[in-house]
Structure formats: C-alpha cells, structure tokens
Amino acid sequence: MNPKPETSYPKPRPALGATRADFPILHQQVNGKPLVYFDNGATSQKPRSVIDALVHYYERDNSNVHRGLHALSMRATDAYEGARTRIAKFINAADPAEIIFTRGTTESINLVAHSWARAHLKPGDVILTTEMEHHSNLVPWQQAAKAAGATLRYIPVLGADAEGGLNLAALDTLLTPAVKLFAFTHISNTLGTINDAALLCRRARAVGAVTVIDAAQSIGHAPIDVQALDCDFLAFSGHKMCGPTGIGVLYGRRALLDKLAPDETGGGMVVTVTYEGATWKPAPERHEAGTPNVADAIALGAACDYIDSIGRDVIAAHDHHLGQVAMEKLSAVPGIRIIGPRAGQPRGGLVGFAFADVHAHDVVTFADEDGLALRGGHHCNQPLMRKLGLTSTTRASFYFYNTEQEIDVLVGSLHRIQKFFVG
Ligand code: PMP
C-alpha cells in the first residue's frame, strides 16, 4: 500500500456552482441538451476575466516586448514580466527568473530532455520514470536515453484495478546513484492517482538525482509549492488551468537554468553575437528565443488570479468529492470496470472506465447525444493501457464548475449506452 499523499480535504463548497456564471461557453446546448463538460483533463474552459485579458491586451497594449522604448512596448513588457512574477507566486518559486514560458507541458519537458540531458547524461546513466506517464513525459526520455547511451527504467504501477498507485517498495532497488534524473507525474491523467511528489523528490535528492515533475493535471487543481516540494523542474500547461492554449511554463531552479545550454537560439536570448559565435543571457531570457507569446502569458497571469480567488484547496476538495460521487454512482452501471484508486482513496477529479463489450469511442459518441463531453482512447498512455489489458478507456474529468447533477446525467447516459449495446 502506498502511504496517503500529504493532502487534507476541506469540506466541498456548494457555492462553487456560482462560478459557472463566469464561463460563457458552459451556457449552451449540445444536441438539444445542456452541455455537460467533463473533458477538463484534456483542457479546461476559460472564465470571462481570462478572455477579457486577451482582448484588453490586443485592443490596447499589443506590441513586441523587451526591445522597444515606446509606450506600447513598455506596457506590453511590464504586463509580460508581471505575468512571470504572478506565476512565480502561484507556485511559490523563489525568483521570477525561474519561470520559463513555453508552449506547454510537452515543450517544457522537451526543453529539459534536450538541454539538461544533452549536457549531463553519459553511457551507463539511468533515467527513472514511472509506468503511468503521459507520452509527453515518456517519449522525450526514451529519446534522451537513446542519444546518451543511458538506460530508462520504470517504477511499476500497482494493480490498476486495485489501487493504481506506484509500487514505492521498488524505489529501494530502482533509485540508485546511477539515476541522474527522475521524471514523474503528479496526478495521472488516466488513473487519477495522486503521487506523493514531496516524498518522491526527497528520495531522488538522497541519491543526487535531478527531479522533473509533470504537473499538467495538478497545476490548476491543488496547491503547488515548488520550494516545499524541493523539485528541480516542474512543467505545466496554461490551458488546463483556465488559461489559453499555446502557453505553458517550465519552472527550474535558477542555478540549473543559468547553467543550462539553450535548446533554441535566436533573437532576444543573446548578449553578444559575432560572425563567429554568440553568448547567452541568464535565465529566463536564454531559454526564450524569439518573440514570446505575450498575450497568452498575460492571460495565464489572469488565470492564476481567477483560480486563487476560488482557492486551490477548495478546488482539490471539490475534485475529490466529485471523484468519490462518480466512483459510487458509476459502479452501479452493469458491466463497467473502473480503473485507478478505489473509493475512499485520494484521487484527482477524474474517473476512467471501460466496458467489456462497448468501445470507448462508441461511449463518447453516444454520450455526446446527451450533451456530454467525454474523452475516449488511450489518453496518450499506450504502454499503461497495454499493462491494463485494455486498448482504450473513457474518461470523465471534472473541474470546480462541475456539479453532482451533471454526474447523474453521465450515469443516465451510461445506462442507455449499456442497454443499447449489451441489452
Ligand atoms: N502530461 C499529462 C499528465 C497530461 O495530462 C498532458 C495533457 N493531456 C500532458 C502531459 C501534455 O500537455 P500538453 O499537451 O498541454 O503539452
């Protein structure tokens, strides 16, 4: 048994339903039924304040940053750097220079895999990860290991029908001084498992391994304090936390980022360029070549404000509550197999399930007729699916604007689907 992650859940706040008024997109019908948006694990919806931040920027301040001395450029630069400071505060980074803007989690992880791994890995070294990783936190390490002649090892997932947690006993044999980098997900996008990130970072530090946390599924759902976690790198996407697509963050310890060779080179990140070569600025500029995604970075700052106005401990409690309600109600549907942590155990606000006789794509298509937005497939977790003996699952993933009544719509739809296909 894994120890329970260090999470305490305050009582869910029923008034969260009122936040729905802030999300224009939620107030629509799909196939003649009220939209039930349960695809938050793929991307979250955007509140009016985030949409307004984008519009405001393009209507008043749009300009290129850093290199201009006119009013608009200075306003744009202030807002862009202000967003960096806001995001540093959001994850309690010690220094705004530790926030590198990227396109999202995938690009953030690739930056570490290219720059850090290229400089530090040698034949015989080990990269450690887990069996529950999204392809974005798996394929870059396969490539890095291949390029360096290093070995990639996996912490096994315990019986996914029983618990879906990591086999922490395996850490004793897997986490050796040969491990130079340990990359793991905070919350599994397929199982809903919440990994004890602080414990994993502690264990990694004891053998001198650098840690990379994939926070794609946790960033807008639970309080994250990079100093308390004591991680080296943390990657996330804006679009899963009420922000726009096309913007994300790589957090890295300043001392590491300043020494890291840039993955991309070009304008904005250089000190001096001659016909023979170039020298790099310190972080964050050295890792942000070219014109950055100014508007979306500013809107991501607005997303931090919005989420903090609700409270991430409140969101985590609501996720947990809806996850437990969904587990209980879905388990009454005939023929259903629910994967991941069992009822009562900590789980992120998502539930994955499968029917023996109905493909996930059929489930999603039929549910769409009832106004439900679900996701079906391998969820970028192909090796894990194979381990589970499945080709696909259906996932309902929740956010603070979802309600228990919406789970009833899902359950009704699944009964209809089961009846149609199985009888
Ligand atoms: N890791 C996890 C756990 C995810 O859920 C996702 C998105 N599904 C990613 C990484 C990749 O995020 P993005 O596509 O925004 O780069």
Tab-separated table of N, CA and C in Angstrom, residues 99-170:
chain	number	residue	atom	x	y	z
A	99	ILE	N	10.888	31.094	-13.960
A	99	ILE	CA	9.713	30.789	-14.780
A	99	ILE	C	10.074	30.986	-16.254
A	100	ILE	N	10.120	29.899	-17.014
A	100	ILE	CA	10.384	29.971	-18.449
A	100	ILE	C	9.055	29.750	-19.162
A	101	PHE	N	8.665	30.697	-20.000
A	101	PHE	CA	7.436	30.491	-20.777
A	101	PHE	C	7.726	29.567	-21.955
A	102	THR	N	6.834	28.585	-22.108
A	102	THR	CA	6.934	27.625	-23.208
A	102	THR	C	5.544	27.517	-23.848
A	103	ARG	N	5.394	26.572	-24.785
A	103	ARG	CA	4.055	26.354	-25.367
A	103	ARG	C	3.190	25.482	-24.469
A	104	GLY	N	3.796	24.752	-23.554
A	104	GLY	CA	3.008	23.872	-22.694
A	104	GLY	C	3.886	22.816	-22.054
A	105	THR	N	3.245	21.875	-21.383
A	105	THR	CA	3.968	20.816	-20.670
A	105	THR	C	4.934	20.076	-21.594
A	106	THR	N	4.449	19.754	-22.779
A	106	THR	CA	5.256	18.952	-23.707
A	106	THR	C	6.552	19.685	-24.038
A	107	GLU	N	6.435	20.964	-24.383
A	107	GLU	CA	7.636	21.713	-24.742
A	107	GLU	C	8.545	21.883	-23.523
A	108	SER	N	7.956	22.080	-22.349
A	108	SER	CA	8.762	22.255	-21.131
A	108	SER	C	9.605	21.015	-20.855
A	109	ILE	N	8.977	19.841	-20.967
A	109	ILE	CA	9.711	18.597	-20.692
A	109	ILE	C	10.779	18.376	-21.759
A	110	ASN	N	10.431	18.680	-23.012
A	110	ASN	CA	11.424	18.527	-24.078
A	110	ASN	C	12.624	19.444	-23.867
A	111	LEU	N	12.367	20.634	-23.318
A	111	LEU	CA	13.482	21.554	-23.064
A	111	LEU	C	14.491	20.907	-22.103
A	112	VAL	N	13.979	20.289	-21.046
A	112	VAL	CA	14.886	19.631	-20.091
A	112	VAL	C	15.553	18.420	-20.750
A	113	ALA	N	14.756	17.655	-21.499
A	113	ALA	CA	15.299	16.440	-22.124
A	113	ALA	C	16.401	16.801	-23.128
A	114	HIS	N	16.227	17.912	-23.829
A	114	HIS	CA	17.252	18.295	-24.799
A	114	HIS	C	18.440	18.947	-24.099
A	115	SER	N	18.147	19.982	-23.294
A	115	SER	CA	19.259	20.796	-22.779
A	115	SER	C	19.982	20.137	-21.605
A	116	TRP	N	19.203	19.706	-20.618
A	116	TRP	CA	19.855	19.114	-19.445
A	116	TRP	C	20.469	17.760	-19.799
A	117	ALA	N	19.659	16.923	-20.462
A	117	ALA	CA	20.117	15.556	-20.737
A	117	ALA	C	21.323	15.564	-21.671
A	118	ARG	N	21.295	16.466	-22.664
A	118	ARG	CA	22.413	16.545	-23.621
A	118	ARG	C	23.732	16.841	-22.888
A	119	ALA	N	23.658	17.672	-21.882
A	119	ALA	CA	24.874	18.095	-21.198
A	119	ALA	C	25.318	17.125	-20.099
A	120	HIS	N	24.386	16.388	-19.523
A	120	HIS	CA	24.725	15.653	-18.297
A	120	HIS	C	24.745	14.134	-18.414
A	121	LEU	N	24.005	13.567	-19.362
A	121	LEU	CA	23.904	12.097	-19.379
A	121	LEU	C	25.072	11.469	-20.127
A	122	LYS	N	25.514	10.324	-19.607
A	122	LYS	CA	26.559	9.579	-20.310
A	122	LYS	C	26.193	8.091	-20.294
A	123	PRO	N	26.865	7.293	-21.120
A	123	PRO	CA	26.527	5.865	-21.148
A	123	PRO	C	26.599	5.259	-19.739
A	124	GLY	N	25.624	4.422	-19.420
A	124	GLY	CA	25.577	3.777	-18.101
A	124	GLY	C	24.684	4.516	-17.120
A	125	ASP	N	24.401	5.785	-17.389
A	125	ASP	CA	23.495	6.522	-16.507
A	125	ASP	C	22.068	6.000	-16.654
A	126	VAL	N	21.253	6.317	-15.647
A	126	VAL	CA	19.853	5.857	-15.663
A	126	VAL	C	18.924	7.070	-15.559
A	127	ILE	N	17.878	7.053	-16.385
A	127	ILE	CA	16.744	7.977	-16.204
A	127	ILE	C	15.637	7.118	-15.608
A	128	LEU	N	15.059	7.607	-14.516
A	128	LEU	CA	13.966	6.851	-13.887
A	128	LEU	C	12.653	7.580	-14.135
A	129	THR	N	11.628	6.813	-14.505
A	129	THR	CA	10.297	7.391	-14.629
A	129	THR	C	9.299	6.351	-14.112
A	130	THR	N	8.033	6.458	-14.473
A	130	THR	CA	7.051	5.505	-13.955
A	130	THR	C	6.232	4.922	-15.103
A	131	GLU	N	5.510	3.865	-14.785
A	131	GLU	CA	4.692	3.211	-15.819
A	131	GLU	C	3.407	3.980	-16.130
A	132	MET	N	3.143	5.078	-15.410
A	132	MET	CA	1.859	5.768	-15.618
A	132	MET	C	2.031	7.093	-16.357
A	133	GLU	N	3.172	7.287	-17.036
A	133	GLU	CA	3.418	8.606	-17.632
A	133	GLU	C	2.669	8.820	-18.946
A	134	HIS	N	2.228	10.052	-19.128
A	134	HIS	CA	1.729	10.534	-20.418
A	134	HIS	C	2.887	10.458	-21.424
A	135	HIS	N	2.587	10.238	-22.689
A	135	HIS	CA	3.658	10.147	-23.695
A	135	HIS	C	4.597	11.359	-23.643
A	136	SER	N	4.060	12.508	-23.224
A	136	SER	CA	4.888	13.724	-23.171
A	136	SER	C	5.965	13.643	-22.098
A	137	ASN	N	5.775	12.777	-21.128
A	137	ASN	CA	6.788	12.601	-20.081
A	137	ASN	C	7.421	11.219	-20.185
A	138	LEU	N	7.405	10.682	-21.380
A	138	LEU	CA	7.931	9.338	-21.600
A	138	LEU	C	8.810	9.324	-22.853
A	139	VAL	N	8.214	9.731	-23.985
A	139	VAL	CA	8.960	9.681	-25.249
A	139	VAL	C	10.206	10.592	-25.210
A	140	PRO	N	10.139	11.812	-24.653
A	140	PRO	CA	11.367	12.625	-24.596
A	140	PRO	C	12.498	11.931	-23.826
A	141	TRP	N	12.141	11.141	-22.800
A	141	TRP	CA	13.187	10.447	-22.021
A	141	TRP	C	13.708	9.242	-22.777
A	142	GLN	N	12.834	8.592	-23.547
A	142	GLN	CA	13.320	7.495	-24.401
A	142	GLN	C	14.356	8.040	-25.388
A	143	GLN	N	14.042	9.195	-25.970
A	143	GLN	CA	14.946	9.792	-26.959
A	143	GLN	C	16.253	10.232	-26.299
A	144	ALA	N	16.132	10.837	-25.111
A	144	ALA	CA	17.335	11.326	-24.413
A	144	ALA	C	18.227	10.153	-24.018
A	145	ALA	N	17.590	9.071	-23.534
A	145	ALA	CA	18.372	7.894	-23.127
A	145	ALA	C	19.088	7.305	-24.338
A	146	LYS	N	18.364	7.202	-25.451
A	146	LYS	CA	18.954	6.656	-26.670
A	146	LYS	C	20.157	7.482	-27.110
A	147	ALA	N	19.987	8.795	-27.113
A	147	ALA	CA	21.056	9.686	-27.600
A	147	ALA	C	22.306	9.582	-26.729
A	148	ALA	N	22.113	9.345	-25.415
A	148	ALA	CA	23.257	9.366	-24.486
A	148	ALA	C	23.799	7.966	-24.196
A	149	GLY	N	23.119	6.927	-24.669
A	149	GLY	CA	23.514	5.569	-24.300
A	149	GLY	C	23.150	5.280	-22.857
A	150	ALA	N	22.170	6.002	-22.322
A	150	ALA	CA	21.704	5.777	-20.948
A	150	ALA	C	20.544	4.774	-20.954
A	151	THR	N	20.119	4.372	-19.762
A	151	THR	CA	19.040	3.392	-19.645
A	151	THR	C	17.821	4.057	-19.029
A	152	LEU	N	16.648	3.709	-19.540
A	152	LEU	CA	15.397	4.231	-18.980
A	152	LEU	C	14.740	3.129	-18.160
A	153	ARG	N	14.445	3.422	-16.901
A	153	ARG	CA	13.794	2.428	-16.034
A	153	ARG	C	12.469	2.987	-15.534
A	154	TYR	N	11.553	2.061	-15.163
A	154	TYR	CA	10.193	2.443	-14.790
A	154	TYR	C	9.818	1.937	-13.399
A	155	ILE	N	9.234	2.788	-12.590
A	155	ILE	CA	8.634	2.326	-11.329
A	155	ILE	C	7.292	1.699	-11.694
A	156	PRO	N	7.054	0.444	-11.290
A	156	PRO	CA	5.809	-0.220	-11.684
A	156	PRO	C	4.578	0.415	-11.028
A	157	VAL	N	3.465	0.290	-11.737
A	157	VAL	CA	2.159	0.680	-11.185
A	157	VAL	C	1.580	-0.557	-10.517
A	158	LEU	N	1.086	-0.379	-9.301
A	158	LEU	CA	0.427	-1.495	-8.609
A	158	LEU	C	-0.863	-1.815	-9.329
A	159	GLY	N	-1.380	-3.021	-9.162
A	159	GLY	CA	-2.605	-3.461	-9.828
A	159	GLY	C	-3.576	-2.302	-10.036
A	160	ALA	N	-3.759	-1.928	-11.288
A	160	ALA	CA	-4.506	-0.702	-11.562
A	160	ALA	C	-5.981	-0.826	-11.190
A	161	ASP	N	-6.479	-2.058	-11.075
A	161	ASP	CA	-7.867	-2.214	-10.649
A	161	ASP	C	-7.978	-2.116	-9.130
A	162	ALA	N	-6.837	-2.321	-8.463
A	162	ALA	CA	-6.871	-2.347	-7.007
A	162	ALA	C	-6.516	-1.003	-6.410
A	163	GLU	N	-5.562	-0.340	-7.005
A	163	GLU	CA	-5.060	0.860	-6.356
A	163	GLU	C	-4.584	1.910	-7.347
A	164	GLY	N	-3.816	1.465	-8.343
A	164	GLY	CA	-3.333	2.411	-9.348
A	164	GLY	C	-2.211	3.285	-8.857
A	165	GLY	N	-1.648	2.959	-7.679
A	165	GLY	CA	-0.536	3.756	-7.150
A	165	GLY	C	0.793	3.204	-7.645
A	166	LEU	N	1.854	3.921	-7.313
A	166	LEU	CA	3.185	3.441	-7.661
A	166	LEU	C	3.642	2.430	-6.625
A	167	ASN	N	4.405	1.455	-7.076
A	167	ASN	CA	5.000	0.495	-6.155
A	167	ASN	C	6.242	1.131	-5.519
A	168	LEU	N	6.022	1.779	-4.392
A	168	LEU	CA	7.114	2.541	-3.781
A	168	LEU	C	8.198	1.629	-3.205
A	169	ALA	N	7.830	0.372	-2.941
A	169	ALA	CA	8.846	-0.564	-2.446
A	169	ALA	C	9.939	-0.744	-3.498
A	170	ALA	N	9.559	-0.589	-4.781
A	170	ALA	CA	10.534	-0.771	-5.860
A	170	ALA	C	11.570	0.353	-5.887
